PDB file of N, CA and C in Angstrom:
ATOM      1  N   MET A1352     -13.793 -38.018  86.911  1.00 58.00           N
ATOM      2  CA  MET A1352     -13.303 -36.699  86.595  1.00 58.00           C
ATOM      3  C   MET A1352     -13.865 -36.225  85.256  1.00 58.00           C
ATOM      4  N   GLY A1353     -13.901 -37.125  84.282  1.00 65.00           N
ATOM      5  CA  GLY A1353     -14.423 -36.756  82.974  1.00 65.00           C
ATOM      6  C   GLY A1353     -15.871 -36.330  83.024  1.00 65.00           C
ATOM      7  N   MET A1354     -16.643 -36.972  83.856  1.00 68.00           N
ATOM      8  CA  MET A1354     -18.062 -36.613  83.994  1.00 68.00           C
ATOM      9  C   MET A1354     -18.206 -35.205  84.563  1.00 68.00           C
ATOM     10  N   ARG A1355     -17.382 -34.876  85.534  1.00 73.00           N
ATOM     11  CA  ARG A1355     -17.424 -33.529  86.111  1.00 73.00           C
ATOM     12  C   ARG A1355     -17.086 -32.466  85.081  1.00 73.00           C
ATOM     13  N   LEU A1356     -16.100 -32.771  84.246  1.00 75.00           N
ATOM     14  CA  LEU A1356     -15.725 -31.819  83.198  1.00 75.00           C
ATOM     15  C   LEU A1356     -16.868 -31.593  82.212  1.00 75.00           C
ATOM     16  N   ALA A1357     -17.715 -32.606  82.050  1.00 74.00           N
ATOM     17  CA  ALA A1357     -18.860 -32.482  81.154  1.00 74.00           C
ATOM     18  C   ALA A1357     -20.067 -31.855  81.842  1.00 74.00           C
ATOM     19  N   GLY A1358     -19.921 -31.516  83.121  1.00 79.00           N
ATOM     20  CA  GLY A1358     -21.022 -30.876  83.844  1.00 79.00           C
ATOM     21  C   GLY A1358     -22.004 -31.838  84.464  1.00 79.00           C
ATOM     22  N   ILE A1359     -21.623 -33.099  84.599  1.00 77.00           N
ATOM     23  CA  ILE A1359     -22.508 -34.110  85.187  1.00 77.00           C
ATOM     24  C   ILE A1359     -22.160 -34.265  86.657  1.00 77.00           C
ATOM     25  N   GLU A1360     -23.162 -34.068  87.512  1.00 80.00           N
ATOM     26  CA  GLU A1360     -22.950 -34.218  88.944  1.00 80.00           C
ATOM     27  C   GLU A1360     -22.871 -35.696  89.289  1.00 80.00           C
ATOM     28  N   GLY A1361     -22.111 -36.005  90.315  1.00 84.00           N
ATOM     29  CA  GLY A1361     -21.997 -37.383  90.735  1.00 84.00           C
ATOM     30  C   GLY A1361     -21.839 -37.503  92.230  1.00 84.00           C
ATOM     31  N   GLU A1362     -22.083 -38.688  92.724  1.00 87.00           N
ATOM     32  CA  GLU A1362     -21.953 -38.979  94.141  1.00 87.00           C
ATOM     33  C   GLU A1362     -21.286 -40.335  94.295  1.00 87.00           C
ATOM     34  N   VAL A1363     -20.544 -40.496  95.361  1.00 87.00           N
ATOM     35  CA  VAL A1363     -19.993 -41.793  95.718  1.00 87.00           C
ATOM     36  C   VAL A1363     -20.807 -42.291  96.899  1.00 87.00           C
ATOM     37  N   ILE A1364     -21.499 -43.390  96.688  1.00 90.00           N
ATOM     38  CA  ILE A1364     -22.360 -43.947  97.728  1.00 90.00           C
ATOM     39  C   ILE A1364     -21.960 -45.398  97.928  1.00 90.00           C
ATOM     40  N   LYS A1365     -21.726 -45.779  99.170  1.00 90.00           N
ATOM     41  CA  LYS A1365     -21.318 -47.141  99.478  1.00 90.00           C
ATOM     42  C   LYS A1365     -22.316 -47.782 100.425  1.00 90.00           C
ATOM     43  N   GLY A1366     -22.483 -49.070 100.281  1.00 93.00           N
ATOM     44  CA  GLY A1366     -23.382 -49.819 101.144  1.00 93.00           C
ATOM     45  C   GLY A1366     -24.756 -49.955 100.539  1.00 93.00           C
ATOM     46  N   ARG A1367     -25.291 -51.161 100.580  1.00 94.00           N
ATOM     47  CA  ARG A1367     -26.581 -51.460  99.959  1.00 94.00           C
ATOM     48  C   ARG A1367     -27.688 -50.531 100.438  1.00 94.00           C
ATOM     49  N   ASP A1368     -27.806 -50.334 101.752  1.00 95.00           N
ATOM     50  CA  ASP A1368     -28.888 -49.491 102.276  1.00 95.00           C
ATOM     51  C   ASP A1368     -28.770 -48.053 101.794  1.00 95.00           C
ATOM     52  N   ASN A1369     -27.552 -47.517 101.791  1.00 95.00           N
ATOM     53  CA  ASN A1369     -27.343 -46.141 101.317  1.00 95.00           C
ATOM     54  C   ASN A1369     -27.651 -46.015  99.833  1.00 95.00           C
ATOM     55  N   ILE A1370     -27.246 -47.001  99.053  1.00 95.00           N
ATOM     56  CA  ILE A1370     -27.513 -46.977  97.612  1.00 95.00           C
ATOM     57  C   ILE A1370     -29.011 -47.009  97.356  1.00 95.00           C
ATOM     58  N   LEU A1371     -29.713 -47.918  98.034  1.00 95.00           N
ATOM     59  CA  LEU A1371     -31.163 -48.040  97.830  1.00 95.00           C
ATOM     60  C   LEU A1371     -31.897 -46.778  98.264  1.00 95.00           C
ATOM     61  N   HIS A1372     -31.466 -46.182  99.368  1.00 96.00           N
ATOM     62  CA  HIS A1372     -32.106 -44.950  99.844  1.00 96.00           C
ATOM     63  C   HIS A1372     -31.951 -43.822  98.823  1.00 96.00           C
ATOM     64  N   ARG A1373     -30.730 -43.635  98.323  1.00 95.00           N
ATOM     65  CA  ARG A1373     -30.487 -42.557  97.353  1.00 95.00           C
ATOM     66  C   ARG A1373     -31.167 -42.834  96.023  1.00 95.00           C
ATOM     67  N   LEU A1374     -31.162 -44.095  95.599  1.00 95.00           N
ATOM     68  CA  LEU A1374     -31.826 -44.458  94.350  1.00 95.00           C
ATOM     69  C   LEU A1374     -33.319 -44.168  94.434  1.00 95.00           C
ATOM     70  N   ASP A1375     -33.931 -44.488  95.563  1.00 95.00           N
ATOM     71  CA  ASP A1375     -35.350 -44.204  95.753  1.00 95.00           C
ATOM     72  C   ASP A1375     -35.623 -42.704  95.689  1.00 95.00           C
ATOM     73  N   GLU A1376     -34.753 -41.910  96.290  1.00 95.00           N
ATOM     74  CA  GLU A1376     -34.905 -40.449  96.218  1.00 95.00           C
ATOM     75  C   GLU A1376     -34.819 -39.954  94.781  1.00 95.00           C
ATOM     76  N   LEU A1377     -33.827 -40.446  94.038  1.00 93.00           N
ATOM     77  CA  LEU A1377     -33.638 -40.000  92.658  1.00 93.00           C
ATOM     78  C   LEU A1377     -34.792 -40.409  91.759  1.00 93.00           C
ATOM     79  N   ILE A1378     -35.320 -41.596  91.964  1.00 94.00           N
ATOM     80  CA  ILE A1378     -36.424 -42.073  91.133  1.00 94.00           C
ATOM     81  C   ILE A1378     -37.664 -41.207  91.315  1.00 94.00           C
ATOM     82  N   HIS A1379     -37.846 -40.666  92.497  1.00 93.00           N
ATOM     83  CA  HIS A1379     -39.027 -39.841  92.767  1.00 93.00           C
ATOM     84  C   HIS A1379     -38.776 -38.348  92.568  1.00 93.00           C
ATOM     85  N   THR A1380     -37.631 -37.987  91.995  1.00 93.00           N
ATOM     86  CA  THR A1380     -37.332 -36.595  91.684  1.00 93.00           C
ATOM     87  C   THR A1380     -37.738 -36.334  90.233  1.00 93.00           C
ATOM     88  N   GLU A1381     -38.637 -35.394  90.034  1.00 91.00           N
ATOM     89  CA  GLU A1381     -39.219 -35.132  88.715  1.00 91.00           C
ATOM     90  C   GLU A1381     -38.203 -34.737  87.643  1.00 91.00           C
ATOM     91  N   ASP A1382     -37.194 -33.968  88.003  1.00 91.00           N
ATOM     92  CA  ASP A1382     -36.275 -33.461  86.983  1.00 91.00           C
ATOM     93  C   ASP A1382     -35.077 -34.379  86.716  1.00 91.00           C
ATOM     94  N   ILE A1383     -35.108 -35.600  87.208  1.00 90.00           N
ATOM     95  CA  ILE A1383     -34.061 -36.590  86.927  1.00 90.00           C
ATOM     96  C   ILE A1383     -34.567 -37.507  85.815  1.00 90.00           C
ATOM     97  N   ALA A1384     -33.857 -37.537  84.703  1.00 90.00           N
ATOM     98  CA  ALA A1384     -34.266 -38.376  83.573  1.00 90.00           C
ATOM     99  C   ALA A1384     -33.359 -39.588  83.393  1.00 90.00           C
ATOM    100  N   ILE A1385     -32.097 -39.463  83.784  1.00 89.00           N
ATOM    101  CA  ILE A1385     -31.132 -40.554  83.615  1.00 89.00           C
ATOM    102  C   ILE A1385     -30.316 -40.689  84.890  1.00 89.00           C
ATOM    103  N   ILE A1386     -30.142 -41.930  85.330  1.00 92.00           N
ATOM    104  CA  ILE A1386     -29.283 -42.222  86.470  1.00 92.00           C
ATOM    105  C   ILE A1386     -28.167 -43.122  85.958  1.00 92.00           C
ATOM    106  N   LEU A1387     -26.931 -42.666  86.104  1.00 89.00           N
ATOM    107  CA  LEU A1387     -25.771 -43.456  85.714  1.00 89.00           C
ATOM    108  C   LEU A1387     -25.231 -44.156  86.950  1.00 89.00           C
ATOM    109  N   MET A1388     -25.097 -45.468  86.871  1.00 90.00           N
ATOM    110  CA  MET A1388     -24.588 -46.242  88.001  1.00 90.00           C
ATOM    111  C   MET A1388     -23.450 -47.131  87.522  1.00 90.00           C
ATOM    112  N   THR A1389     -22.407 -47.234  88.325  1.00 88.00           N
ATOM    113  CA  THR A1389     -21.296 -48.094  87.946  1.00 88.00           C
ATOM    114  C   THR A1389     -21.696 -49.560  88.069  1.00 88.00           C
ATOM    115  N   THR A1390     -20.962 -50.394  87.367  1.00 86.00           N
ATOM    116  CA  THR A1390     -21.213 -51.829  87.384  1.00 86.00           C
ATOM    117  C   THR A1390     -21.166 -52.365  88.810  1.00 86.00           C
ATOM    118  N   LYS A1391     -20.178 -51.942  89.567  1.00 88.00           N
ATOM    119  CA  LYS A1391     -20.017 -52.419  90.939  1.00 88.00           C
ATOM    120  C   LYS A1391     -21.207 -52.021  91.807  1.00 88.00           C
ATOM    121  N   THR A1392     -21.707 -50.812  91.628  1.00 91.00           N
ATOM    122  CA  THR A1392     -22.857 -50.346  92.404  1.00 91.00           C
ATOM    123  C   THR A1392     -24.110 -51.127  92.033  1.00 91.00           C
ATOM    124  N   ILE A1393     -24.319 -51.347  90.756  1.00 90.00           N
ATOM    125  CA  ILE A1393     -25.486 -52.101  90.315  1.00 90.00           C
ATOM    126  C   ILE A1393     -25.438 -53.534  90.830  1.00 90.00           C
ATOM    127  N   GLU A1394     -24.252 -54.122  90.893  1.00 89.00           N
ATOM    128  CA  GLU A1394     -24.136 -55.483  91.409  1.00 89.00           C
ATOM    129  C   GLU A1394     -24.628 -55.582  92.854  1.00 89.00           C
ATOM    130  N   GLU A1395     -24.429 -54.533  93.647  1.00 92.00           N
ATOM    131  CA  GLU A1395     -24.865 -54.549  95.047  1.00 92.00           C
ATOM    132  C   GLU A1395     -26.378 -54.529  95.183  1.00 92.00           C
ATOM    133  N   VAL A1396     -27.069 -53.940  94.217  1.00 94.00           N
ATOM    134  CA  VAL A1396     -28.526 -53.810  94.306  1.00 94.00           C
ATOM    135  C   VAL A1396     -29.197 -54.298  93.020  1.00 94.00           C
ATOM    136  N   SER A1397     -28.622 -55.317  92.401  1.00 91.00           N
ATOM    137  CA  SER A1397     -29.087 -55.754  91.078  1.00 91.00           C
ATOM    138  C   SER A1397     -30.549 -56.167  91.068  1.00 91.00           C
ATOM    139  N   ASP A1398     -31.032 -56.778  92.141  1.00 92.00           N
ATOM    140  CA  ASP A1398     -32.427 -57.204  92.184  1.00 92.00           C
ATOM    141  C   ASP A1398     -33.381 -56.019  92.083  1.00 92.00           C
ATOM    142  N   ILE A1399     -33.092 -54.961  92.808  1.00 93.00           N
ATOM    143  CA  ILE A1399     -33.947 -53.766  92.812  1.00 93.00           C
ATOM    144  C   ILE A1399     -33.819 -53.005  91.494  1.00 93.00           C
ATOM    145  N   VAL A1400     -32.601 -52.832  91.021  1.00 93.00           N
ATOM    146  CA  VAL A1400     -32.375 -52.102  89.766  1.00 93.00           C
ATOM    147  C   VAL A1400     -33.051 -52.821  88.607  1.00 93.00           C
ATOM    148  N   SER A1401     -32.977 -54.130  88.595  1.00 90.00           N
ATOM    149  CA  SER A1401     -33.628 -54.908  87.539  1.00 90.00           C
ATOM    150  C   SER A1401     -35.136 -54.658  87.536  1.00 90.00           C
ATOM    151  N   ASN A1402     -35.739 -54.645  88.708  1.00 91.00           N
ATOM    152  CA  ASN A1402     -37.180 -54.366  88.804  1.00 91.00           C
ATOM    153  C   ASN A1402     -37.511 -52.957  88.332  1.00 91.00           C
ATOM    154  N   TYR A1403     -36.691 -51.986  88.732  1.00 91.00           N
ATOM    155  CA  TYR A1403     -36.918 -50.610  88.288  1.00 91.00           C
ATOM    156  C   TYR A1403     -36.798 -50.495  86.774  1.00 91.00           C
ATOM    157  N   LYS A1404     -35.793 -51.132  86.198  1.00 89.00           N
ATOM    158  CA  LYS A1404     -35.591 -51.047  84.750  1.00 89.00           C
ATOM    159  C   LYS A1404     -36.774 -51.652  83.990  1.00 89.00           C
ATOM    160  N   MET A1405     -37.352 -52.686  84.552  1.00 88.00           N
ATOM    161  CA  MET A1405     -38.457 -53.367  83.876  1.00 88.00           C
ATOM    162  C   MET A1405     -39.790 -52.642  84.062  1.00 88.00           C
ATOM    163  N   SER A1406     -39.933 -51.887  85.143  1.00 91.00           N
ATOM    164  CA  SER A1406     -41.245 -51.332  85.448  1.00 91.00           C
ATOM    165  C   SER A1406     -41.361 -49.812  85.298  1.00 91.00           C
ATOM    166  N   LEU A1407     -40.252 -49.100  85.288  1.00 89.00           N
ATOM    167  CA  LEU A1407     -40.325 -47.644  85.211  1.00 89.00           C
ATOM    168  C   LEU A1407     -39.937 -47.132  83.826  1.00 89.00           C
ATOM    169  N   ALA A1408     -40.723 -46.192  83.326  1.00 86.00           N
ATOM    170  CA  ALA A1408     -40.371 -45.558  82.058  1.00 86.00           C
ATOM    171  C   ALA A1408     -39.337 -44.456  82.284  1.00 86.00           C
ATOM    172  N   LYS A1409     -39.380 -43.852  83.455  1.00 90.00           N
ATOM    173  CA  LYS A1409     -38.469 -42.763  83.779  1.00 90.00           C
ATOM    174  C   LYS A1409     -38.131 -42.854  85.247  1.00 90.00           C
ATOM    175  N   PRO A1410     -36.934 -42.678  85.633  1.00 92.00           N
ATOM    176  CA  PRO A1410     -35.740 -42.360  84.870  1.00 92.00           C
ATOM    177  C   PRO A1410     -35.109 -43.606  84.252  1.00 92.00           C
ATOM    178  N   LEU A1411     -34.295 -43.368  83.269  1.00 91.00           N
ATOM    179  CA  LEU A1411     -33.521 -44.422  82.635  1.00 91.00           C
ATOM    180  C   LEU A1411     -32.305 -44.695  83.508  1.00 91.00           C
ATOM    181  N   ILE A1412     -32.109 -45.961  83.886  1.00 91.00           N
ATOM    182  CA  ILE A1412     -30.949 -46.339  84.696  1.00 91.00           C
ATOM    183  C   ILE A1412     -29.936 -46.981  83.760  1.00 91.00           C
ATOM    184  N   VAL A1413     -28.754 -46.381  83.679  1.00 87.00           N
ATOM    185  CA  VAL A1413     -27.727 -46.820  82.748  1.00 87.00           C
ATOM    186  C   VAL A1413     -26.505 -47.311  83.516  1.00 87.00           C
ATOM    187  N   GLU A1414     -26.032 -48.498  83.149  1.00 85.00           N
ATOM    188  CA  GLU A1414     -24.839 -49.061  83.760  1.00 85.00           C
ATOM    189  C   GLU A1414     -23.610 -48.592  82.995  1.00 85.00           C
ATOM    190  N   ILE A1415     -22.638 -48.068  83.741  1.00 82.00           N
ATOM    191  CA  ILE A1415     -21.384 -47.638  83.129  1.00 82.00           C
ATOM    192  C   ILE A1415     -20.236 -48.373  83.813  1.00 82.00           C
ATOM    193  N   PRO A1416     -19.183 -48.681  83.084  1.00 78.00           N
ATOM    194  CA  PRO A1416     -18.039 -49.346  83.715  1.00 78.00           C
ATOM    195  C   PRO A1416     -17.371 -48.414  84.721  1.00 78.00           C
ATOM    196  N   ASP A1417     -16.814 -49.000  85.769  1.00 73.00           N
ATOM    197  CA  ASP A1417     -16.091 -48.185  86.733  1.00 73.00           C
ATOM    198  C   ASP A1417     -14.593 -48.323  86.522  1.00 73.00           C
ATOM    199  N   ARG A1418     -13.838 -47.595  87.275  1.00 68.00           N
ATOM    200  CA  ARG A1418     -12.390 -47.593  87.079  1.00 68.00           C
ATOM    201  C   ARG A1418     -11.713 -48.839  87.636  1.00 68.00           C
ATOM    202  N   HIS A1419     -12.440 -49.656  88.389  1.00 64.00           N
ATOM    203  CA  HIS A1419     -11.854 -50.830  89.032  1.00 64.00           C
ATOM    204  C   HIS A1419     -11.896 -52.076  88.165  1.00 64.00           C
ATOM    205  N   GLY A1420     -12.566 -52.029  87.057  1.00 58.00           N
ATOM    206  CA  GLY A1420     -12.654 -53.187  86.182  1.00 58.00           C
ATOM    207  C   GLY A1420     -13.617 -52.899  85.064  1.00 58.00           C
ATOM    208  N   SER A1421     -13.566 -53.729  84.065  1.00 56.00           N
ATOM    209  CA  SER A1421     -14.401 -53.468  82.903  1.00 56.00           C
ATOM    210  C   SER A1421     -15.807 -54.014  83.068  1.00 56.00           C
ATOM    211  N   GLY A1422     -15.956 -55.162  83.742  1.00 54.00           N
ATOM    212  CA  GLY A1422     -17.282 -55.760  83.840  1.00 54.00           C
ATOM    213  C   GLY A1422     -17.781 -56.167  82.474  1.00 54.00           C
ATOM    214  N   ASN A1423     -18.791 -56.946  82.433  1.00 63.00           N
ATOM    215  CA  ASN A1423     -19.325 -57.370  81.148  1.00 63.00           C
ATOM    216  C   ASN A1423     -20.754 -56.854  81.010  1.00 63.00           C
ATOM    217  N   ILE A1424     -20.874 -55.657  80.500  1.00 57.00           N
ATOM    218  CA  ILE A1424     -22.172 -55.007  80.396  1.00 57.00           C
ATOM    219  C   ILE A1424     -23.076 -55.747  79.418  1.00 57.00           C
ATOM    220  N   SER A1425     -22.500 -56.378  78.401  1.00 62.00           N
ATOM    221  CA  SER A1425     -23.341 -57.097  77.430  1.00 62.00           C
ATOM    222  C   SER A1425     -24.110 -58.222  78.097  1.00 62.00           C
ATOM    223  N   GLU A1426     -23.540 -58.857  79.116  1.00 67.00           N
ATOM    224  CA  GLU A1426     -24.266 -59.894  79.852  1.00 67.00           C
ATOM    225  C   GLU A1426     -25.485 -59.310  80.546  1.00 67.00           C
ATOM    226  N   SER A1427     -25.342 -58.128  81.129  1.00 63.00           N
ATOM    227  CA  SER A1427     -26.471 -57.474  81.791  1.00 63.00           C
ATOM    228  C   SER A1427     -27.565 -57.138  80.793  1.00 63.00           C
ATOM    229  N   ILE A1428     -27.176 -56.633  79.644  1.00 63.00           N
ATOM    230  CA  ILE A1428     -28.161 -56.290  78.617  1.00 63.00           C
ATOM    231  C   ILE A1428     -28.905 -57.541  78.173  1.00 63.00           C
ATOM    232  N   ASN A1429     -28.176 -58.616  77.924  1.00 66.00           N
ATOM    233  CA  ASN A1429     -28.820 -59.871  77.535  1.00 66.00           C
ATOM    234  C   ASN A1429     -29.778 -60.357  78.609  1.00 66.00           C
ATOM    235  N   LYS A1430     -29.387 -60.217  79.873  1.00 69.00           N
ATOM    236  CA  LYS A1430     -30.242 -60.642  80.981  1.00 69.00           C
ATOM    237  C   LYS A1430     -31.552 -59.858  80.995  1.00 69.00           C
ATOM    238  N   TYR A1431     -31.474 -58.525  80.838  1.00 62.00           N
ATOM    239  CA  TYR A1431     -32.673 -57.697  80.854  1.00 62.00           C
ATOM    240  C   TYR A1431     -33.585 -58.021  79.671  1.00 62.00           C
ATOM    241  N   ILE A1432     -33.002 -58.232  78.499  1.00 64.00           N
ATOM    242  CA  ILE A1432     -33.805 -58.579  77.320  1.00 64.00           C
ATOM    243  C   ILE A1432     -34.482 -59.921  77.530  1.00 64.00           C
ATOM    244  N   SER A1433     -33.733 -60.890  78.050  1.00 70.00           N
ATOM    245  CA  SER A1433     -34.292 -62.220  78.299  1.00 70.00           C
ATOM    246  C   SER A1433     -35.459 -62.148  79.273  1.00 70.00           C
ATOM    247  N   GLU A1434     -35.312 -61.351  80.348  1.00 69.00           N
ATOM    248  CA  GLU A1434     -36.388 -61.203  81.315  1.00 69.00           C
ATOM    249  C   GLU A1434     -37.598 -60.524  80.691  1.00 69.00           C
ATOM    250  N   ALA A1435     -37.354 -59.558  79.824  1.00 66.00           N
ATOM    251  CA  ALA A1435     -38.450 -58.798  79.237  1.00 66.00           C
ATOM    252  C   ALA A1435     -39.283 -59.622  78.263  1.00 66.00           C
ATOM    253  N   ILE A1436     -38.603 -60.416  77.424  1.00 68.00           N
ATOM    254  CA  ILE A1436     -39.343 -61.145  76.393  1.00 68.00           C
ATOM    255  C   ILE A1436     -39.519 -62.627  76.718  1.00 68.00           C
ATOM    256  N   GLY A1437     -38.844 -63.089  77.778  1.00 71.00           N
ATOM    257  CA  GLY A1437     -39.017 -64.469  78.192  1.00 71.00           C
ATOM    258  C   GLY A1437     -38.264 -65.481  77.356  1.00 71.00           C
ATOM    259  N   ILE A1438     -37.281 -65.033  76.590  1.00 67.00           N
ATOM    260  CA  ILE A1438     -36.488 -65.918  75.738  1.00 67.00           C
ATOM    261  C   ILE A1438     -35.023 -65.714  76.075  1.00 67.00           C
ATOM    262  N   LYS A1439     -34.307 -66.812  76.308  1.00 65.00           N
ATOM    263  CA  LYS A1439     -32.892 -66.695  76.600  1.00 65.00           C
ATOM    264  C   LYS A1439     -32.119 -66.479  75.303  1.00 65.00           C
ATOM    265  N   LEU A1440     -31.261 -65.471  75.306  1.00 57.00           N
ATOM    266  CA  LEU A1440     -30.478 -65.161  74.109  1.00 57.00           C
ATOM    267  C   LEU A1440     -29.155 -65.895  74.119  1.00 57.00           C
TER     268      LEU A1440
END
């Protein structure tokens, strides 16, 4: 609800295939610069999102906590940094 009040459009997408299909569409849309995805959604497609984050300059894929739990975003950040530089933090 808060995102809508700020003028940010959103979608609820369930299922790995549906998420991957929509993510692929958004990545190839020129005027999309940032994609916000909940922790739960990223967990369903973490392998693909990780590859996109490492290989694409645009759009920026950002993990946000969802209303169902807090998740540990710092672990995800550490994982991406470790993969990028090859050193476990």
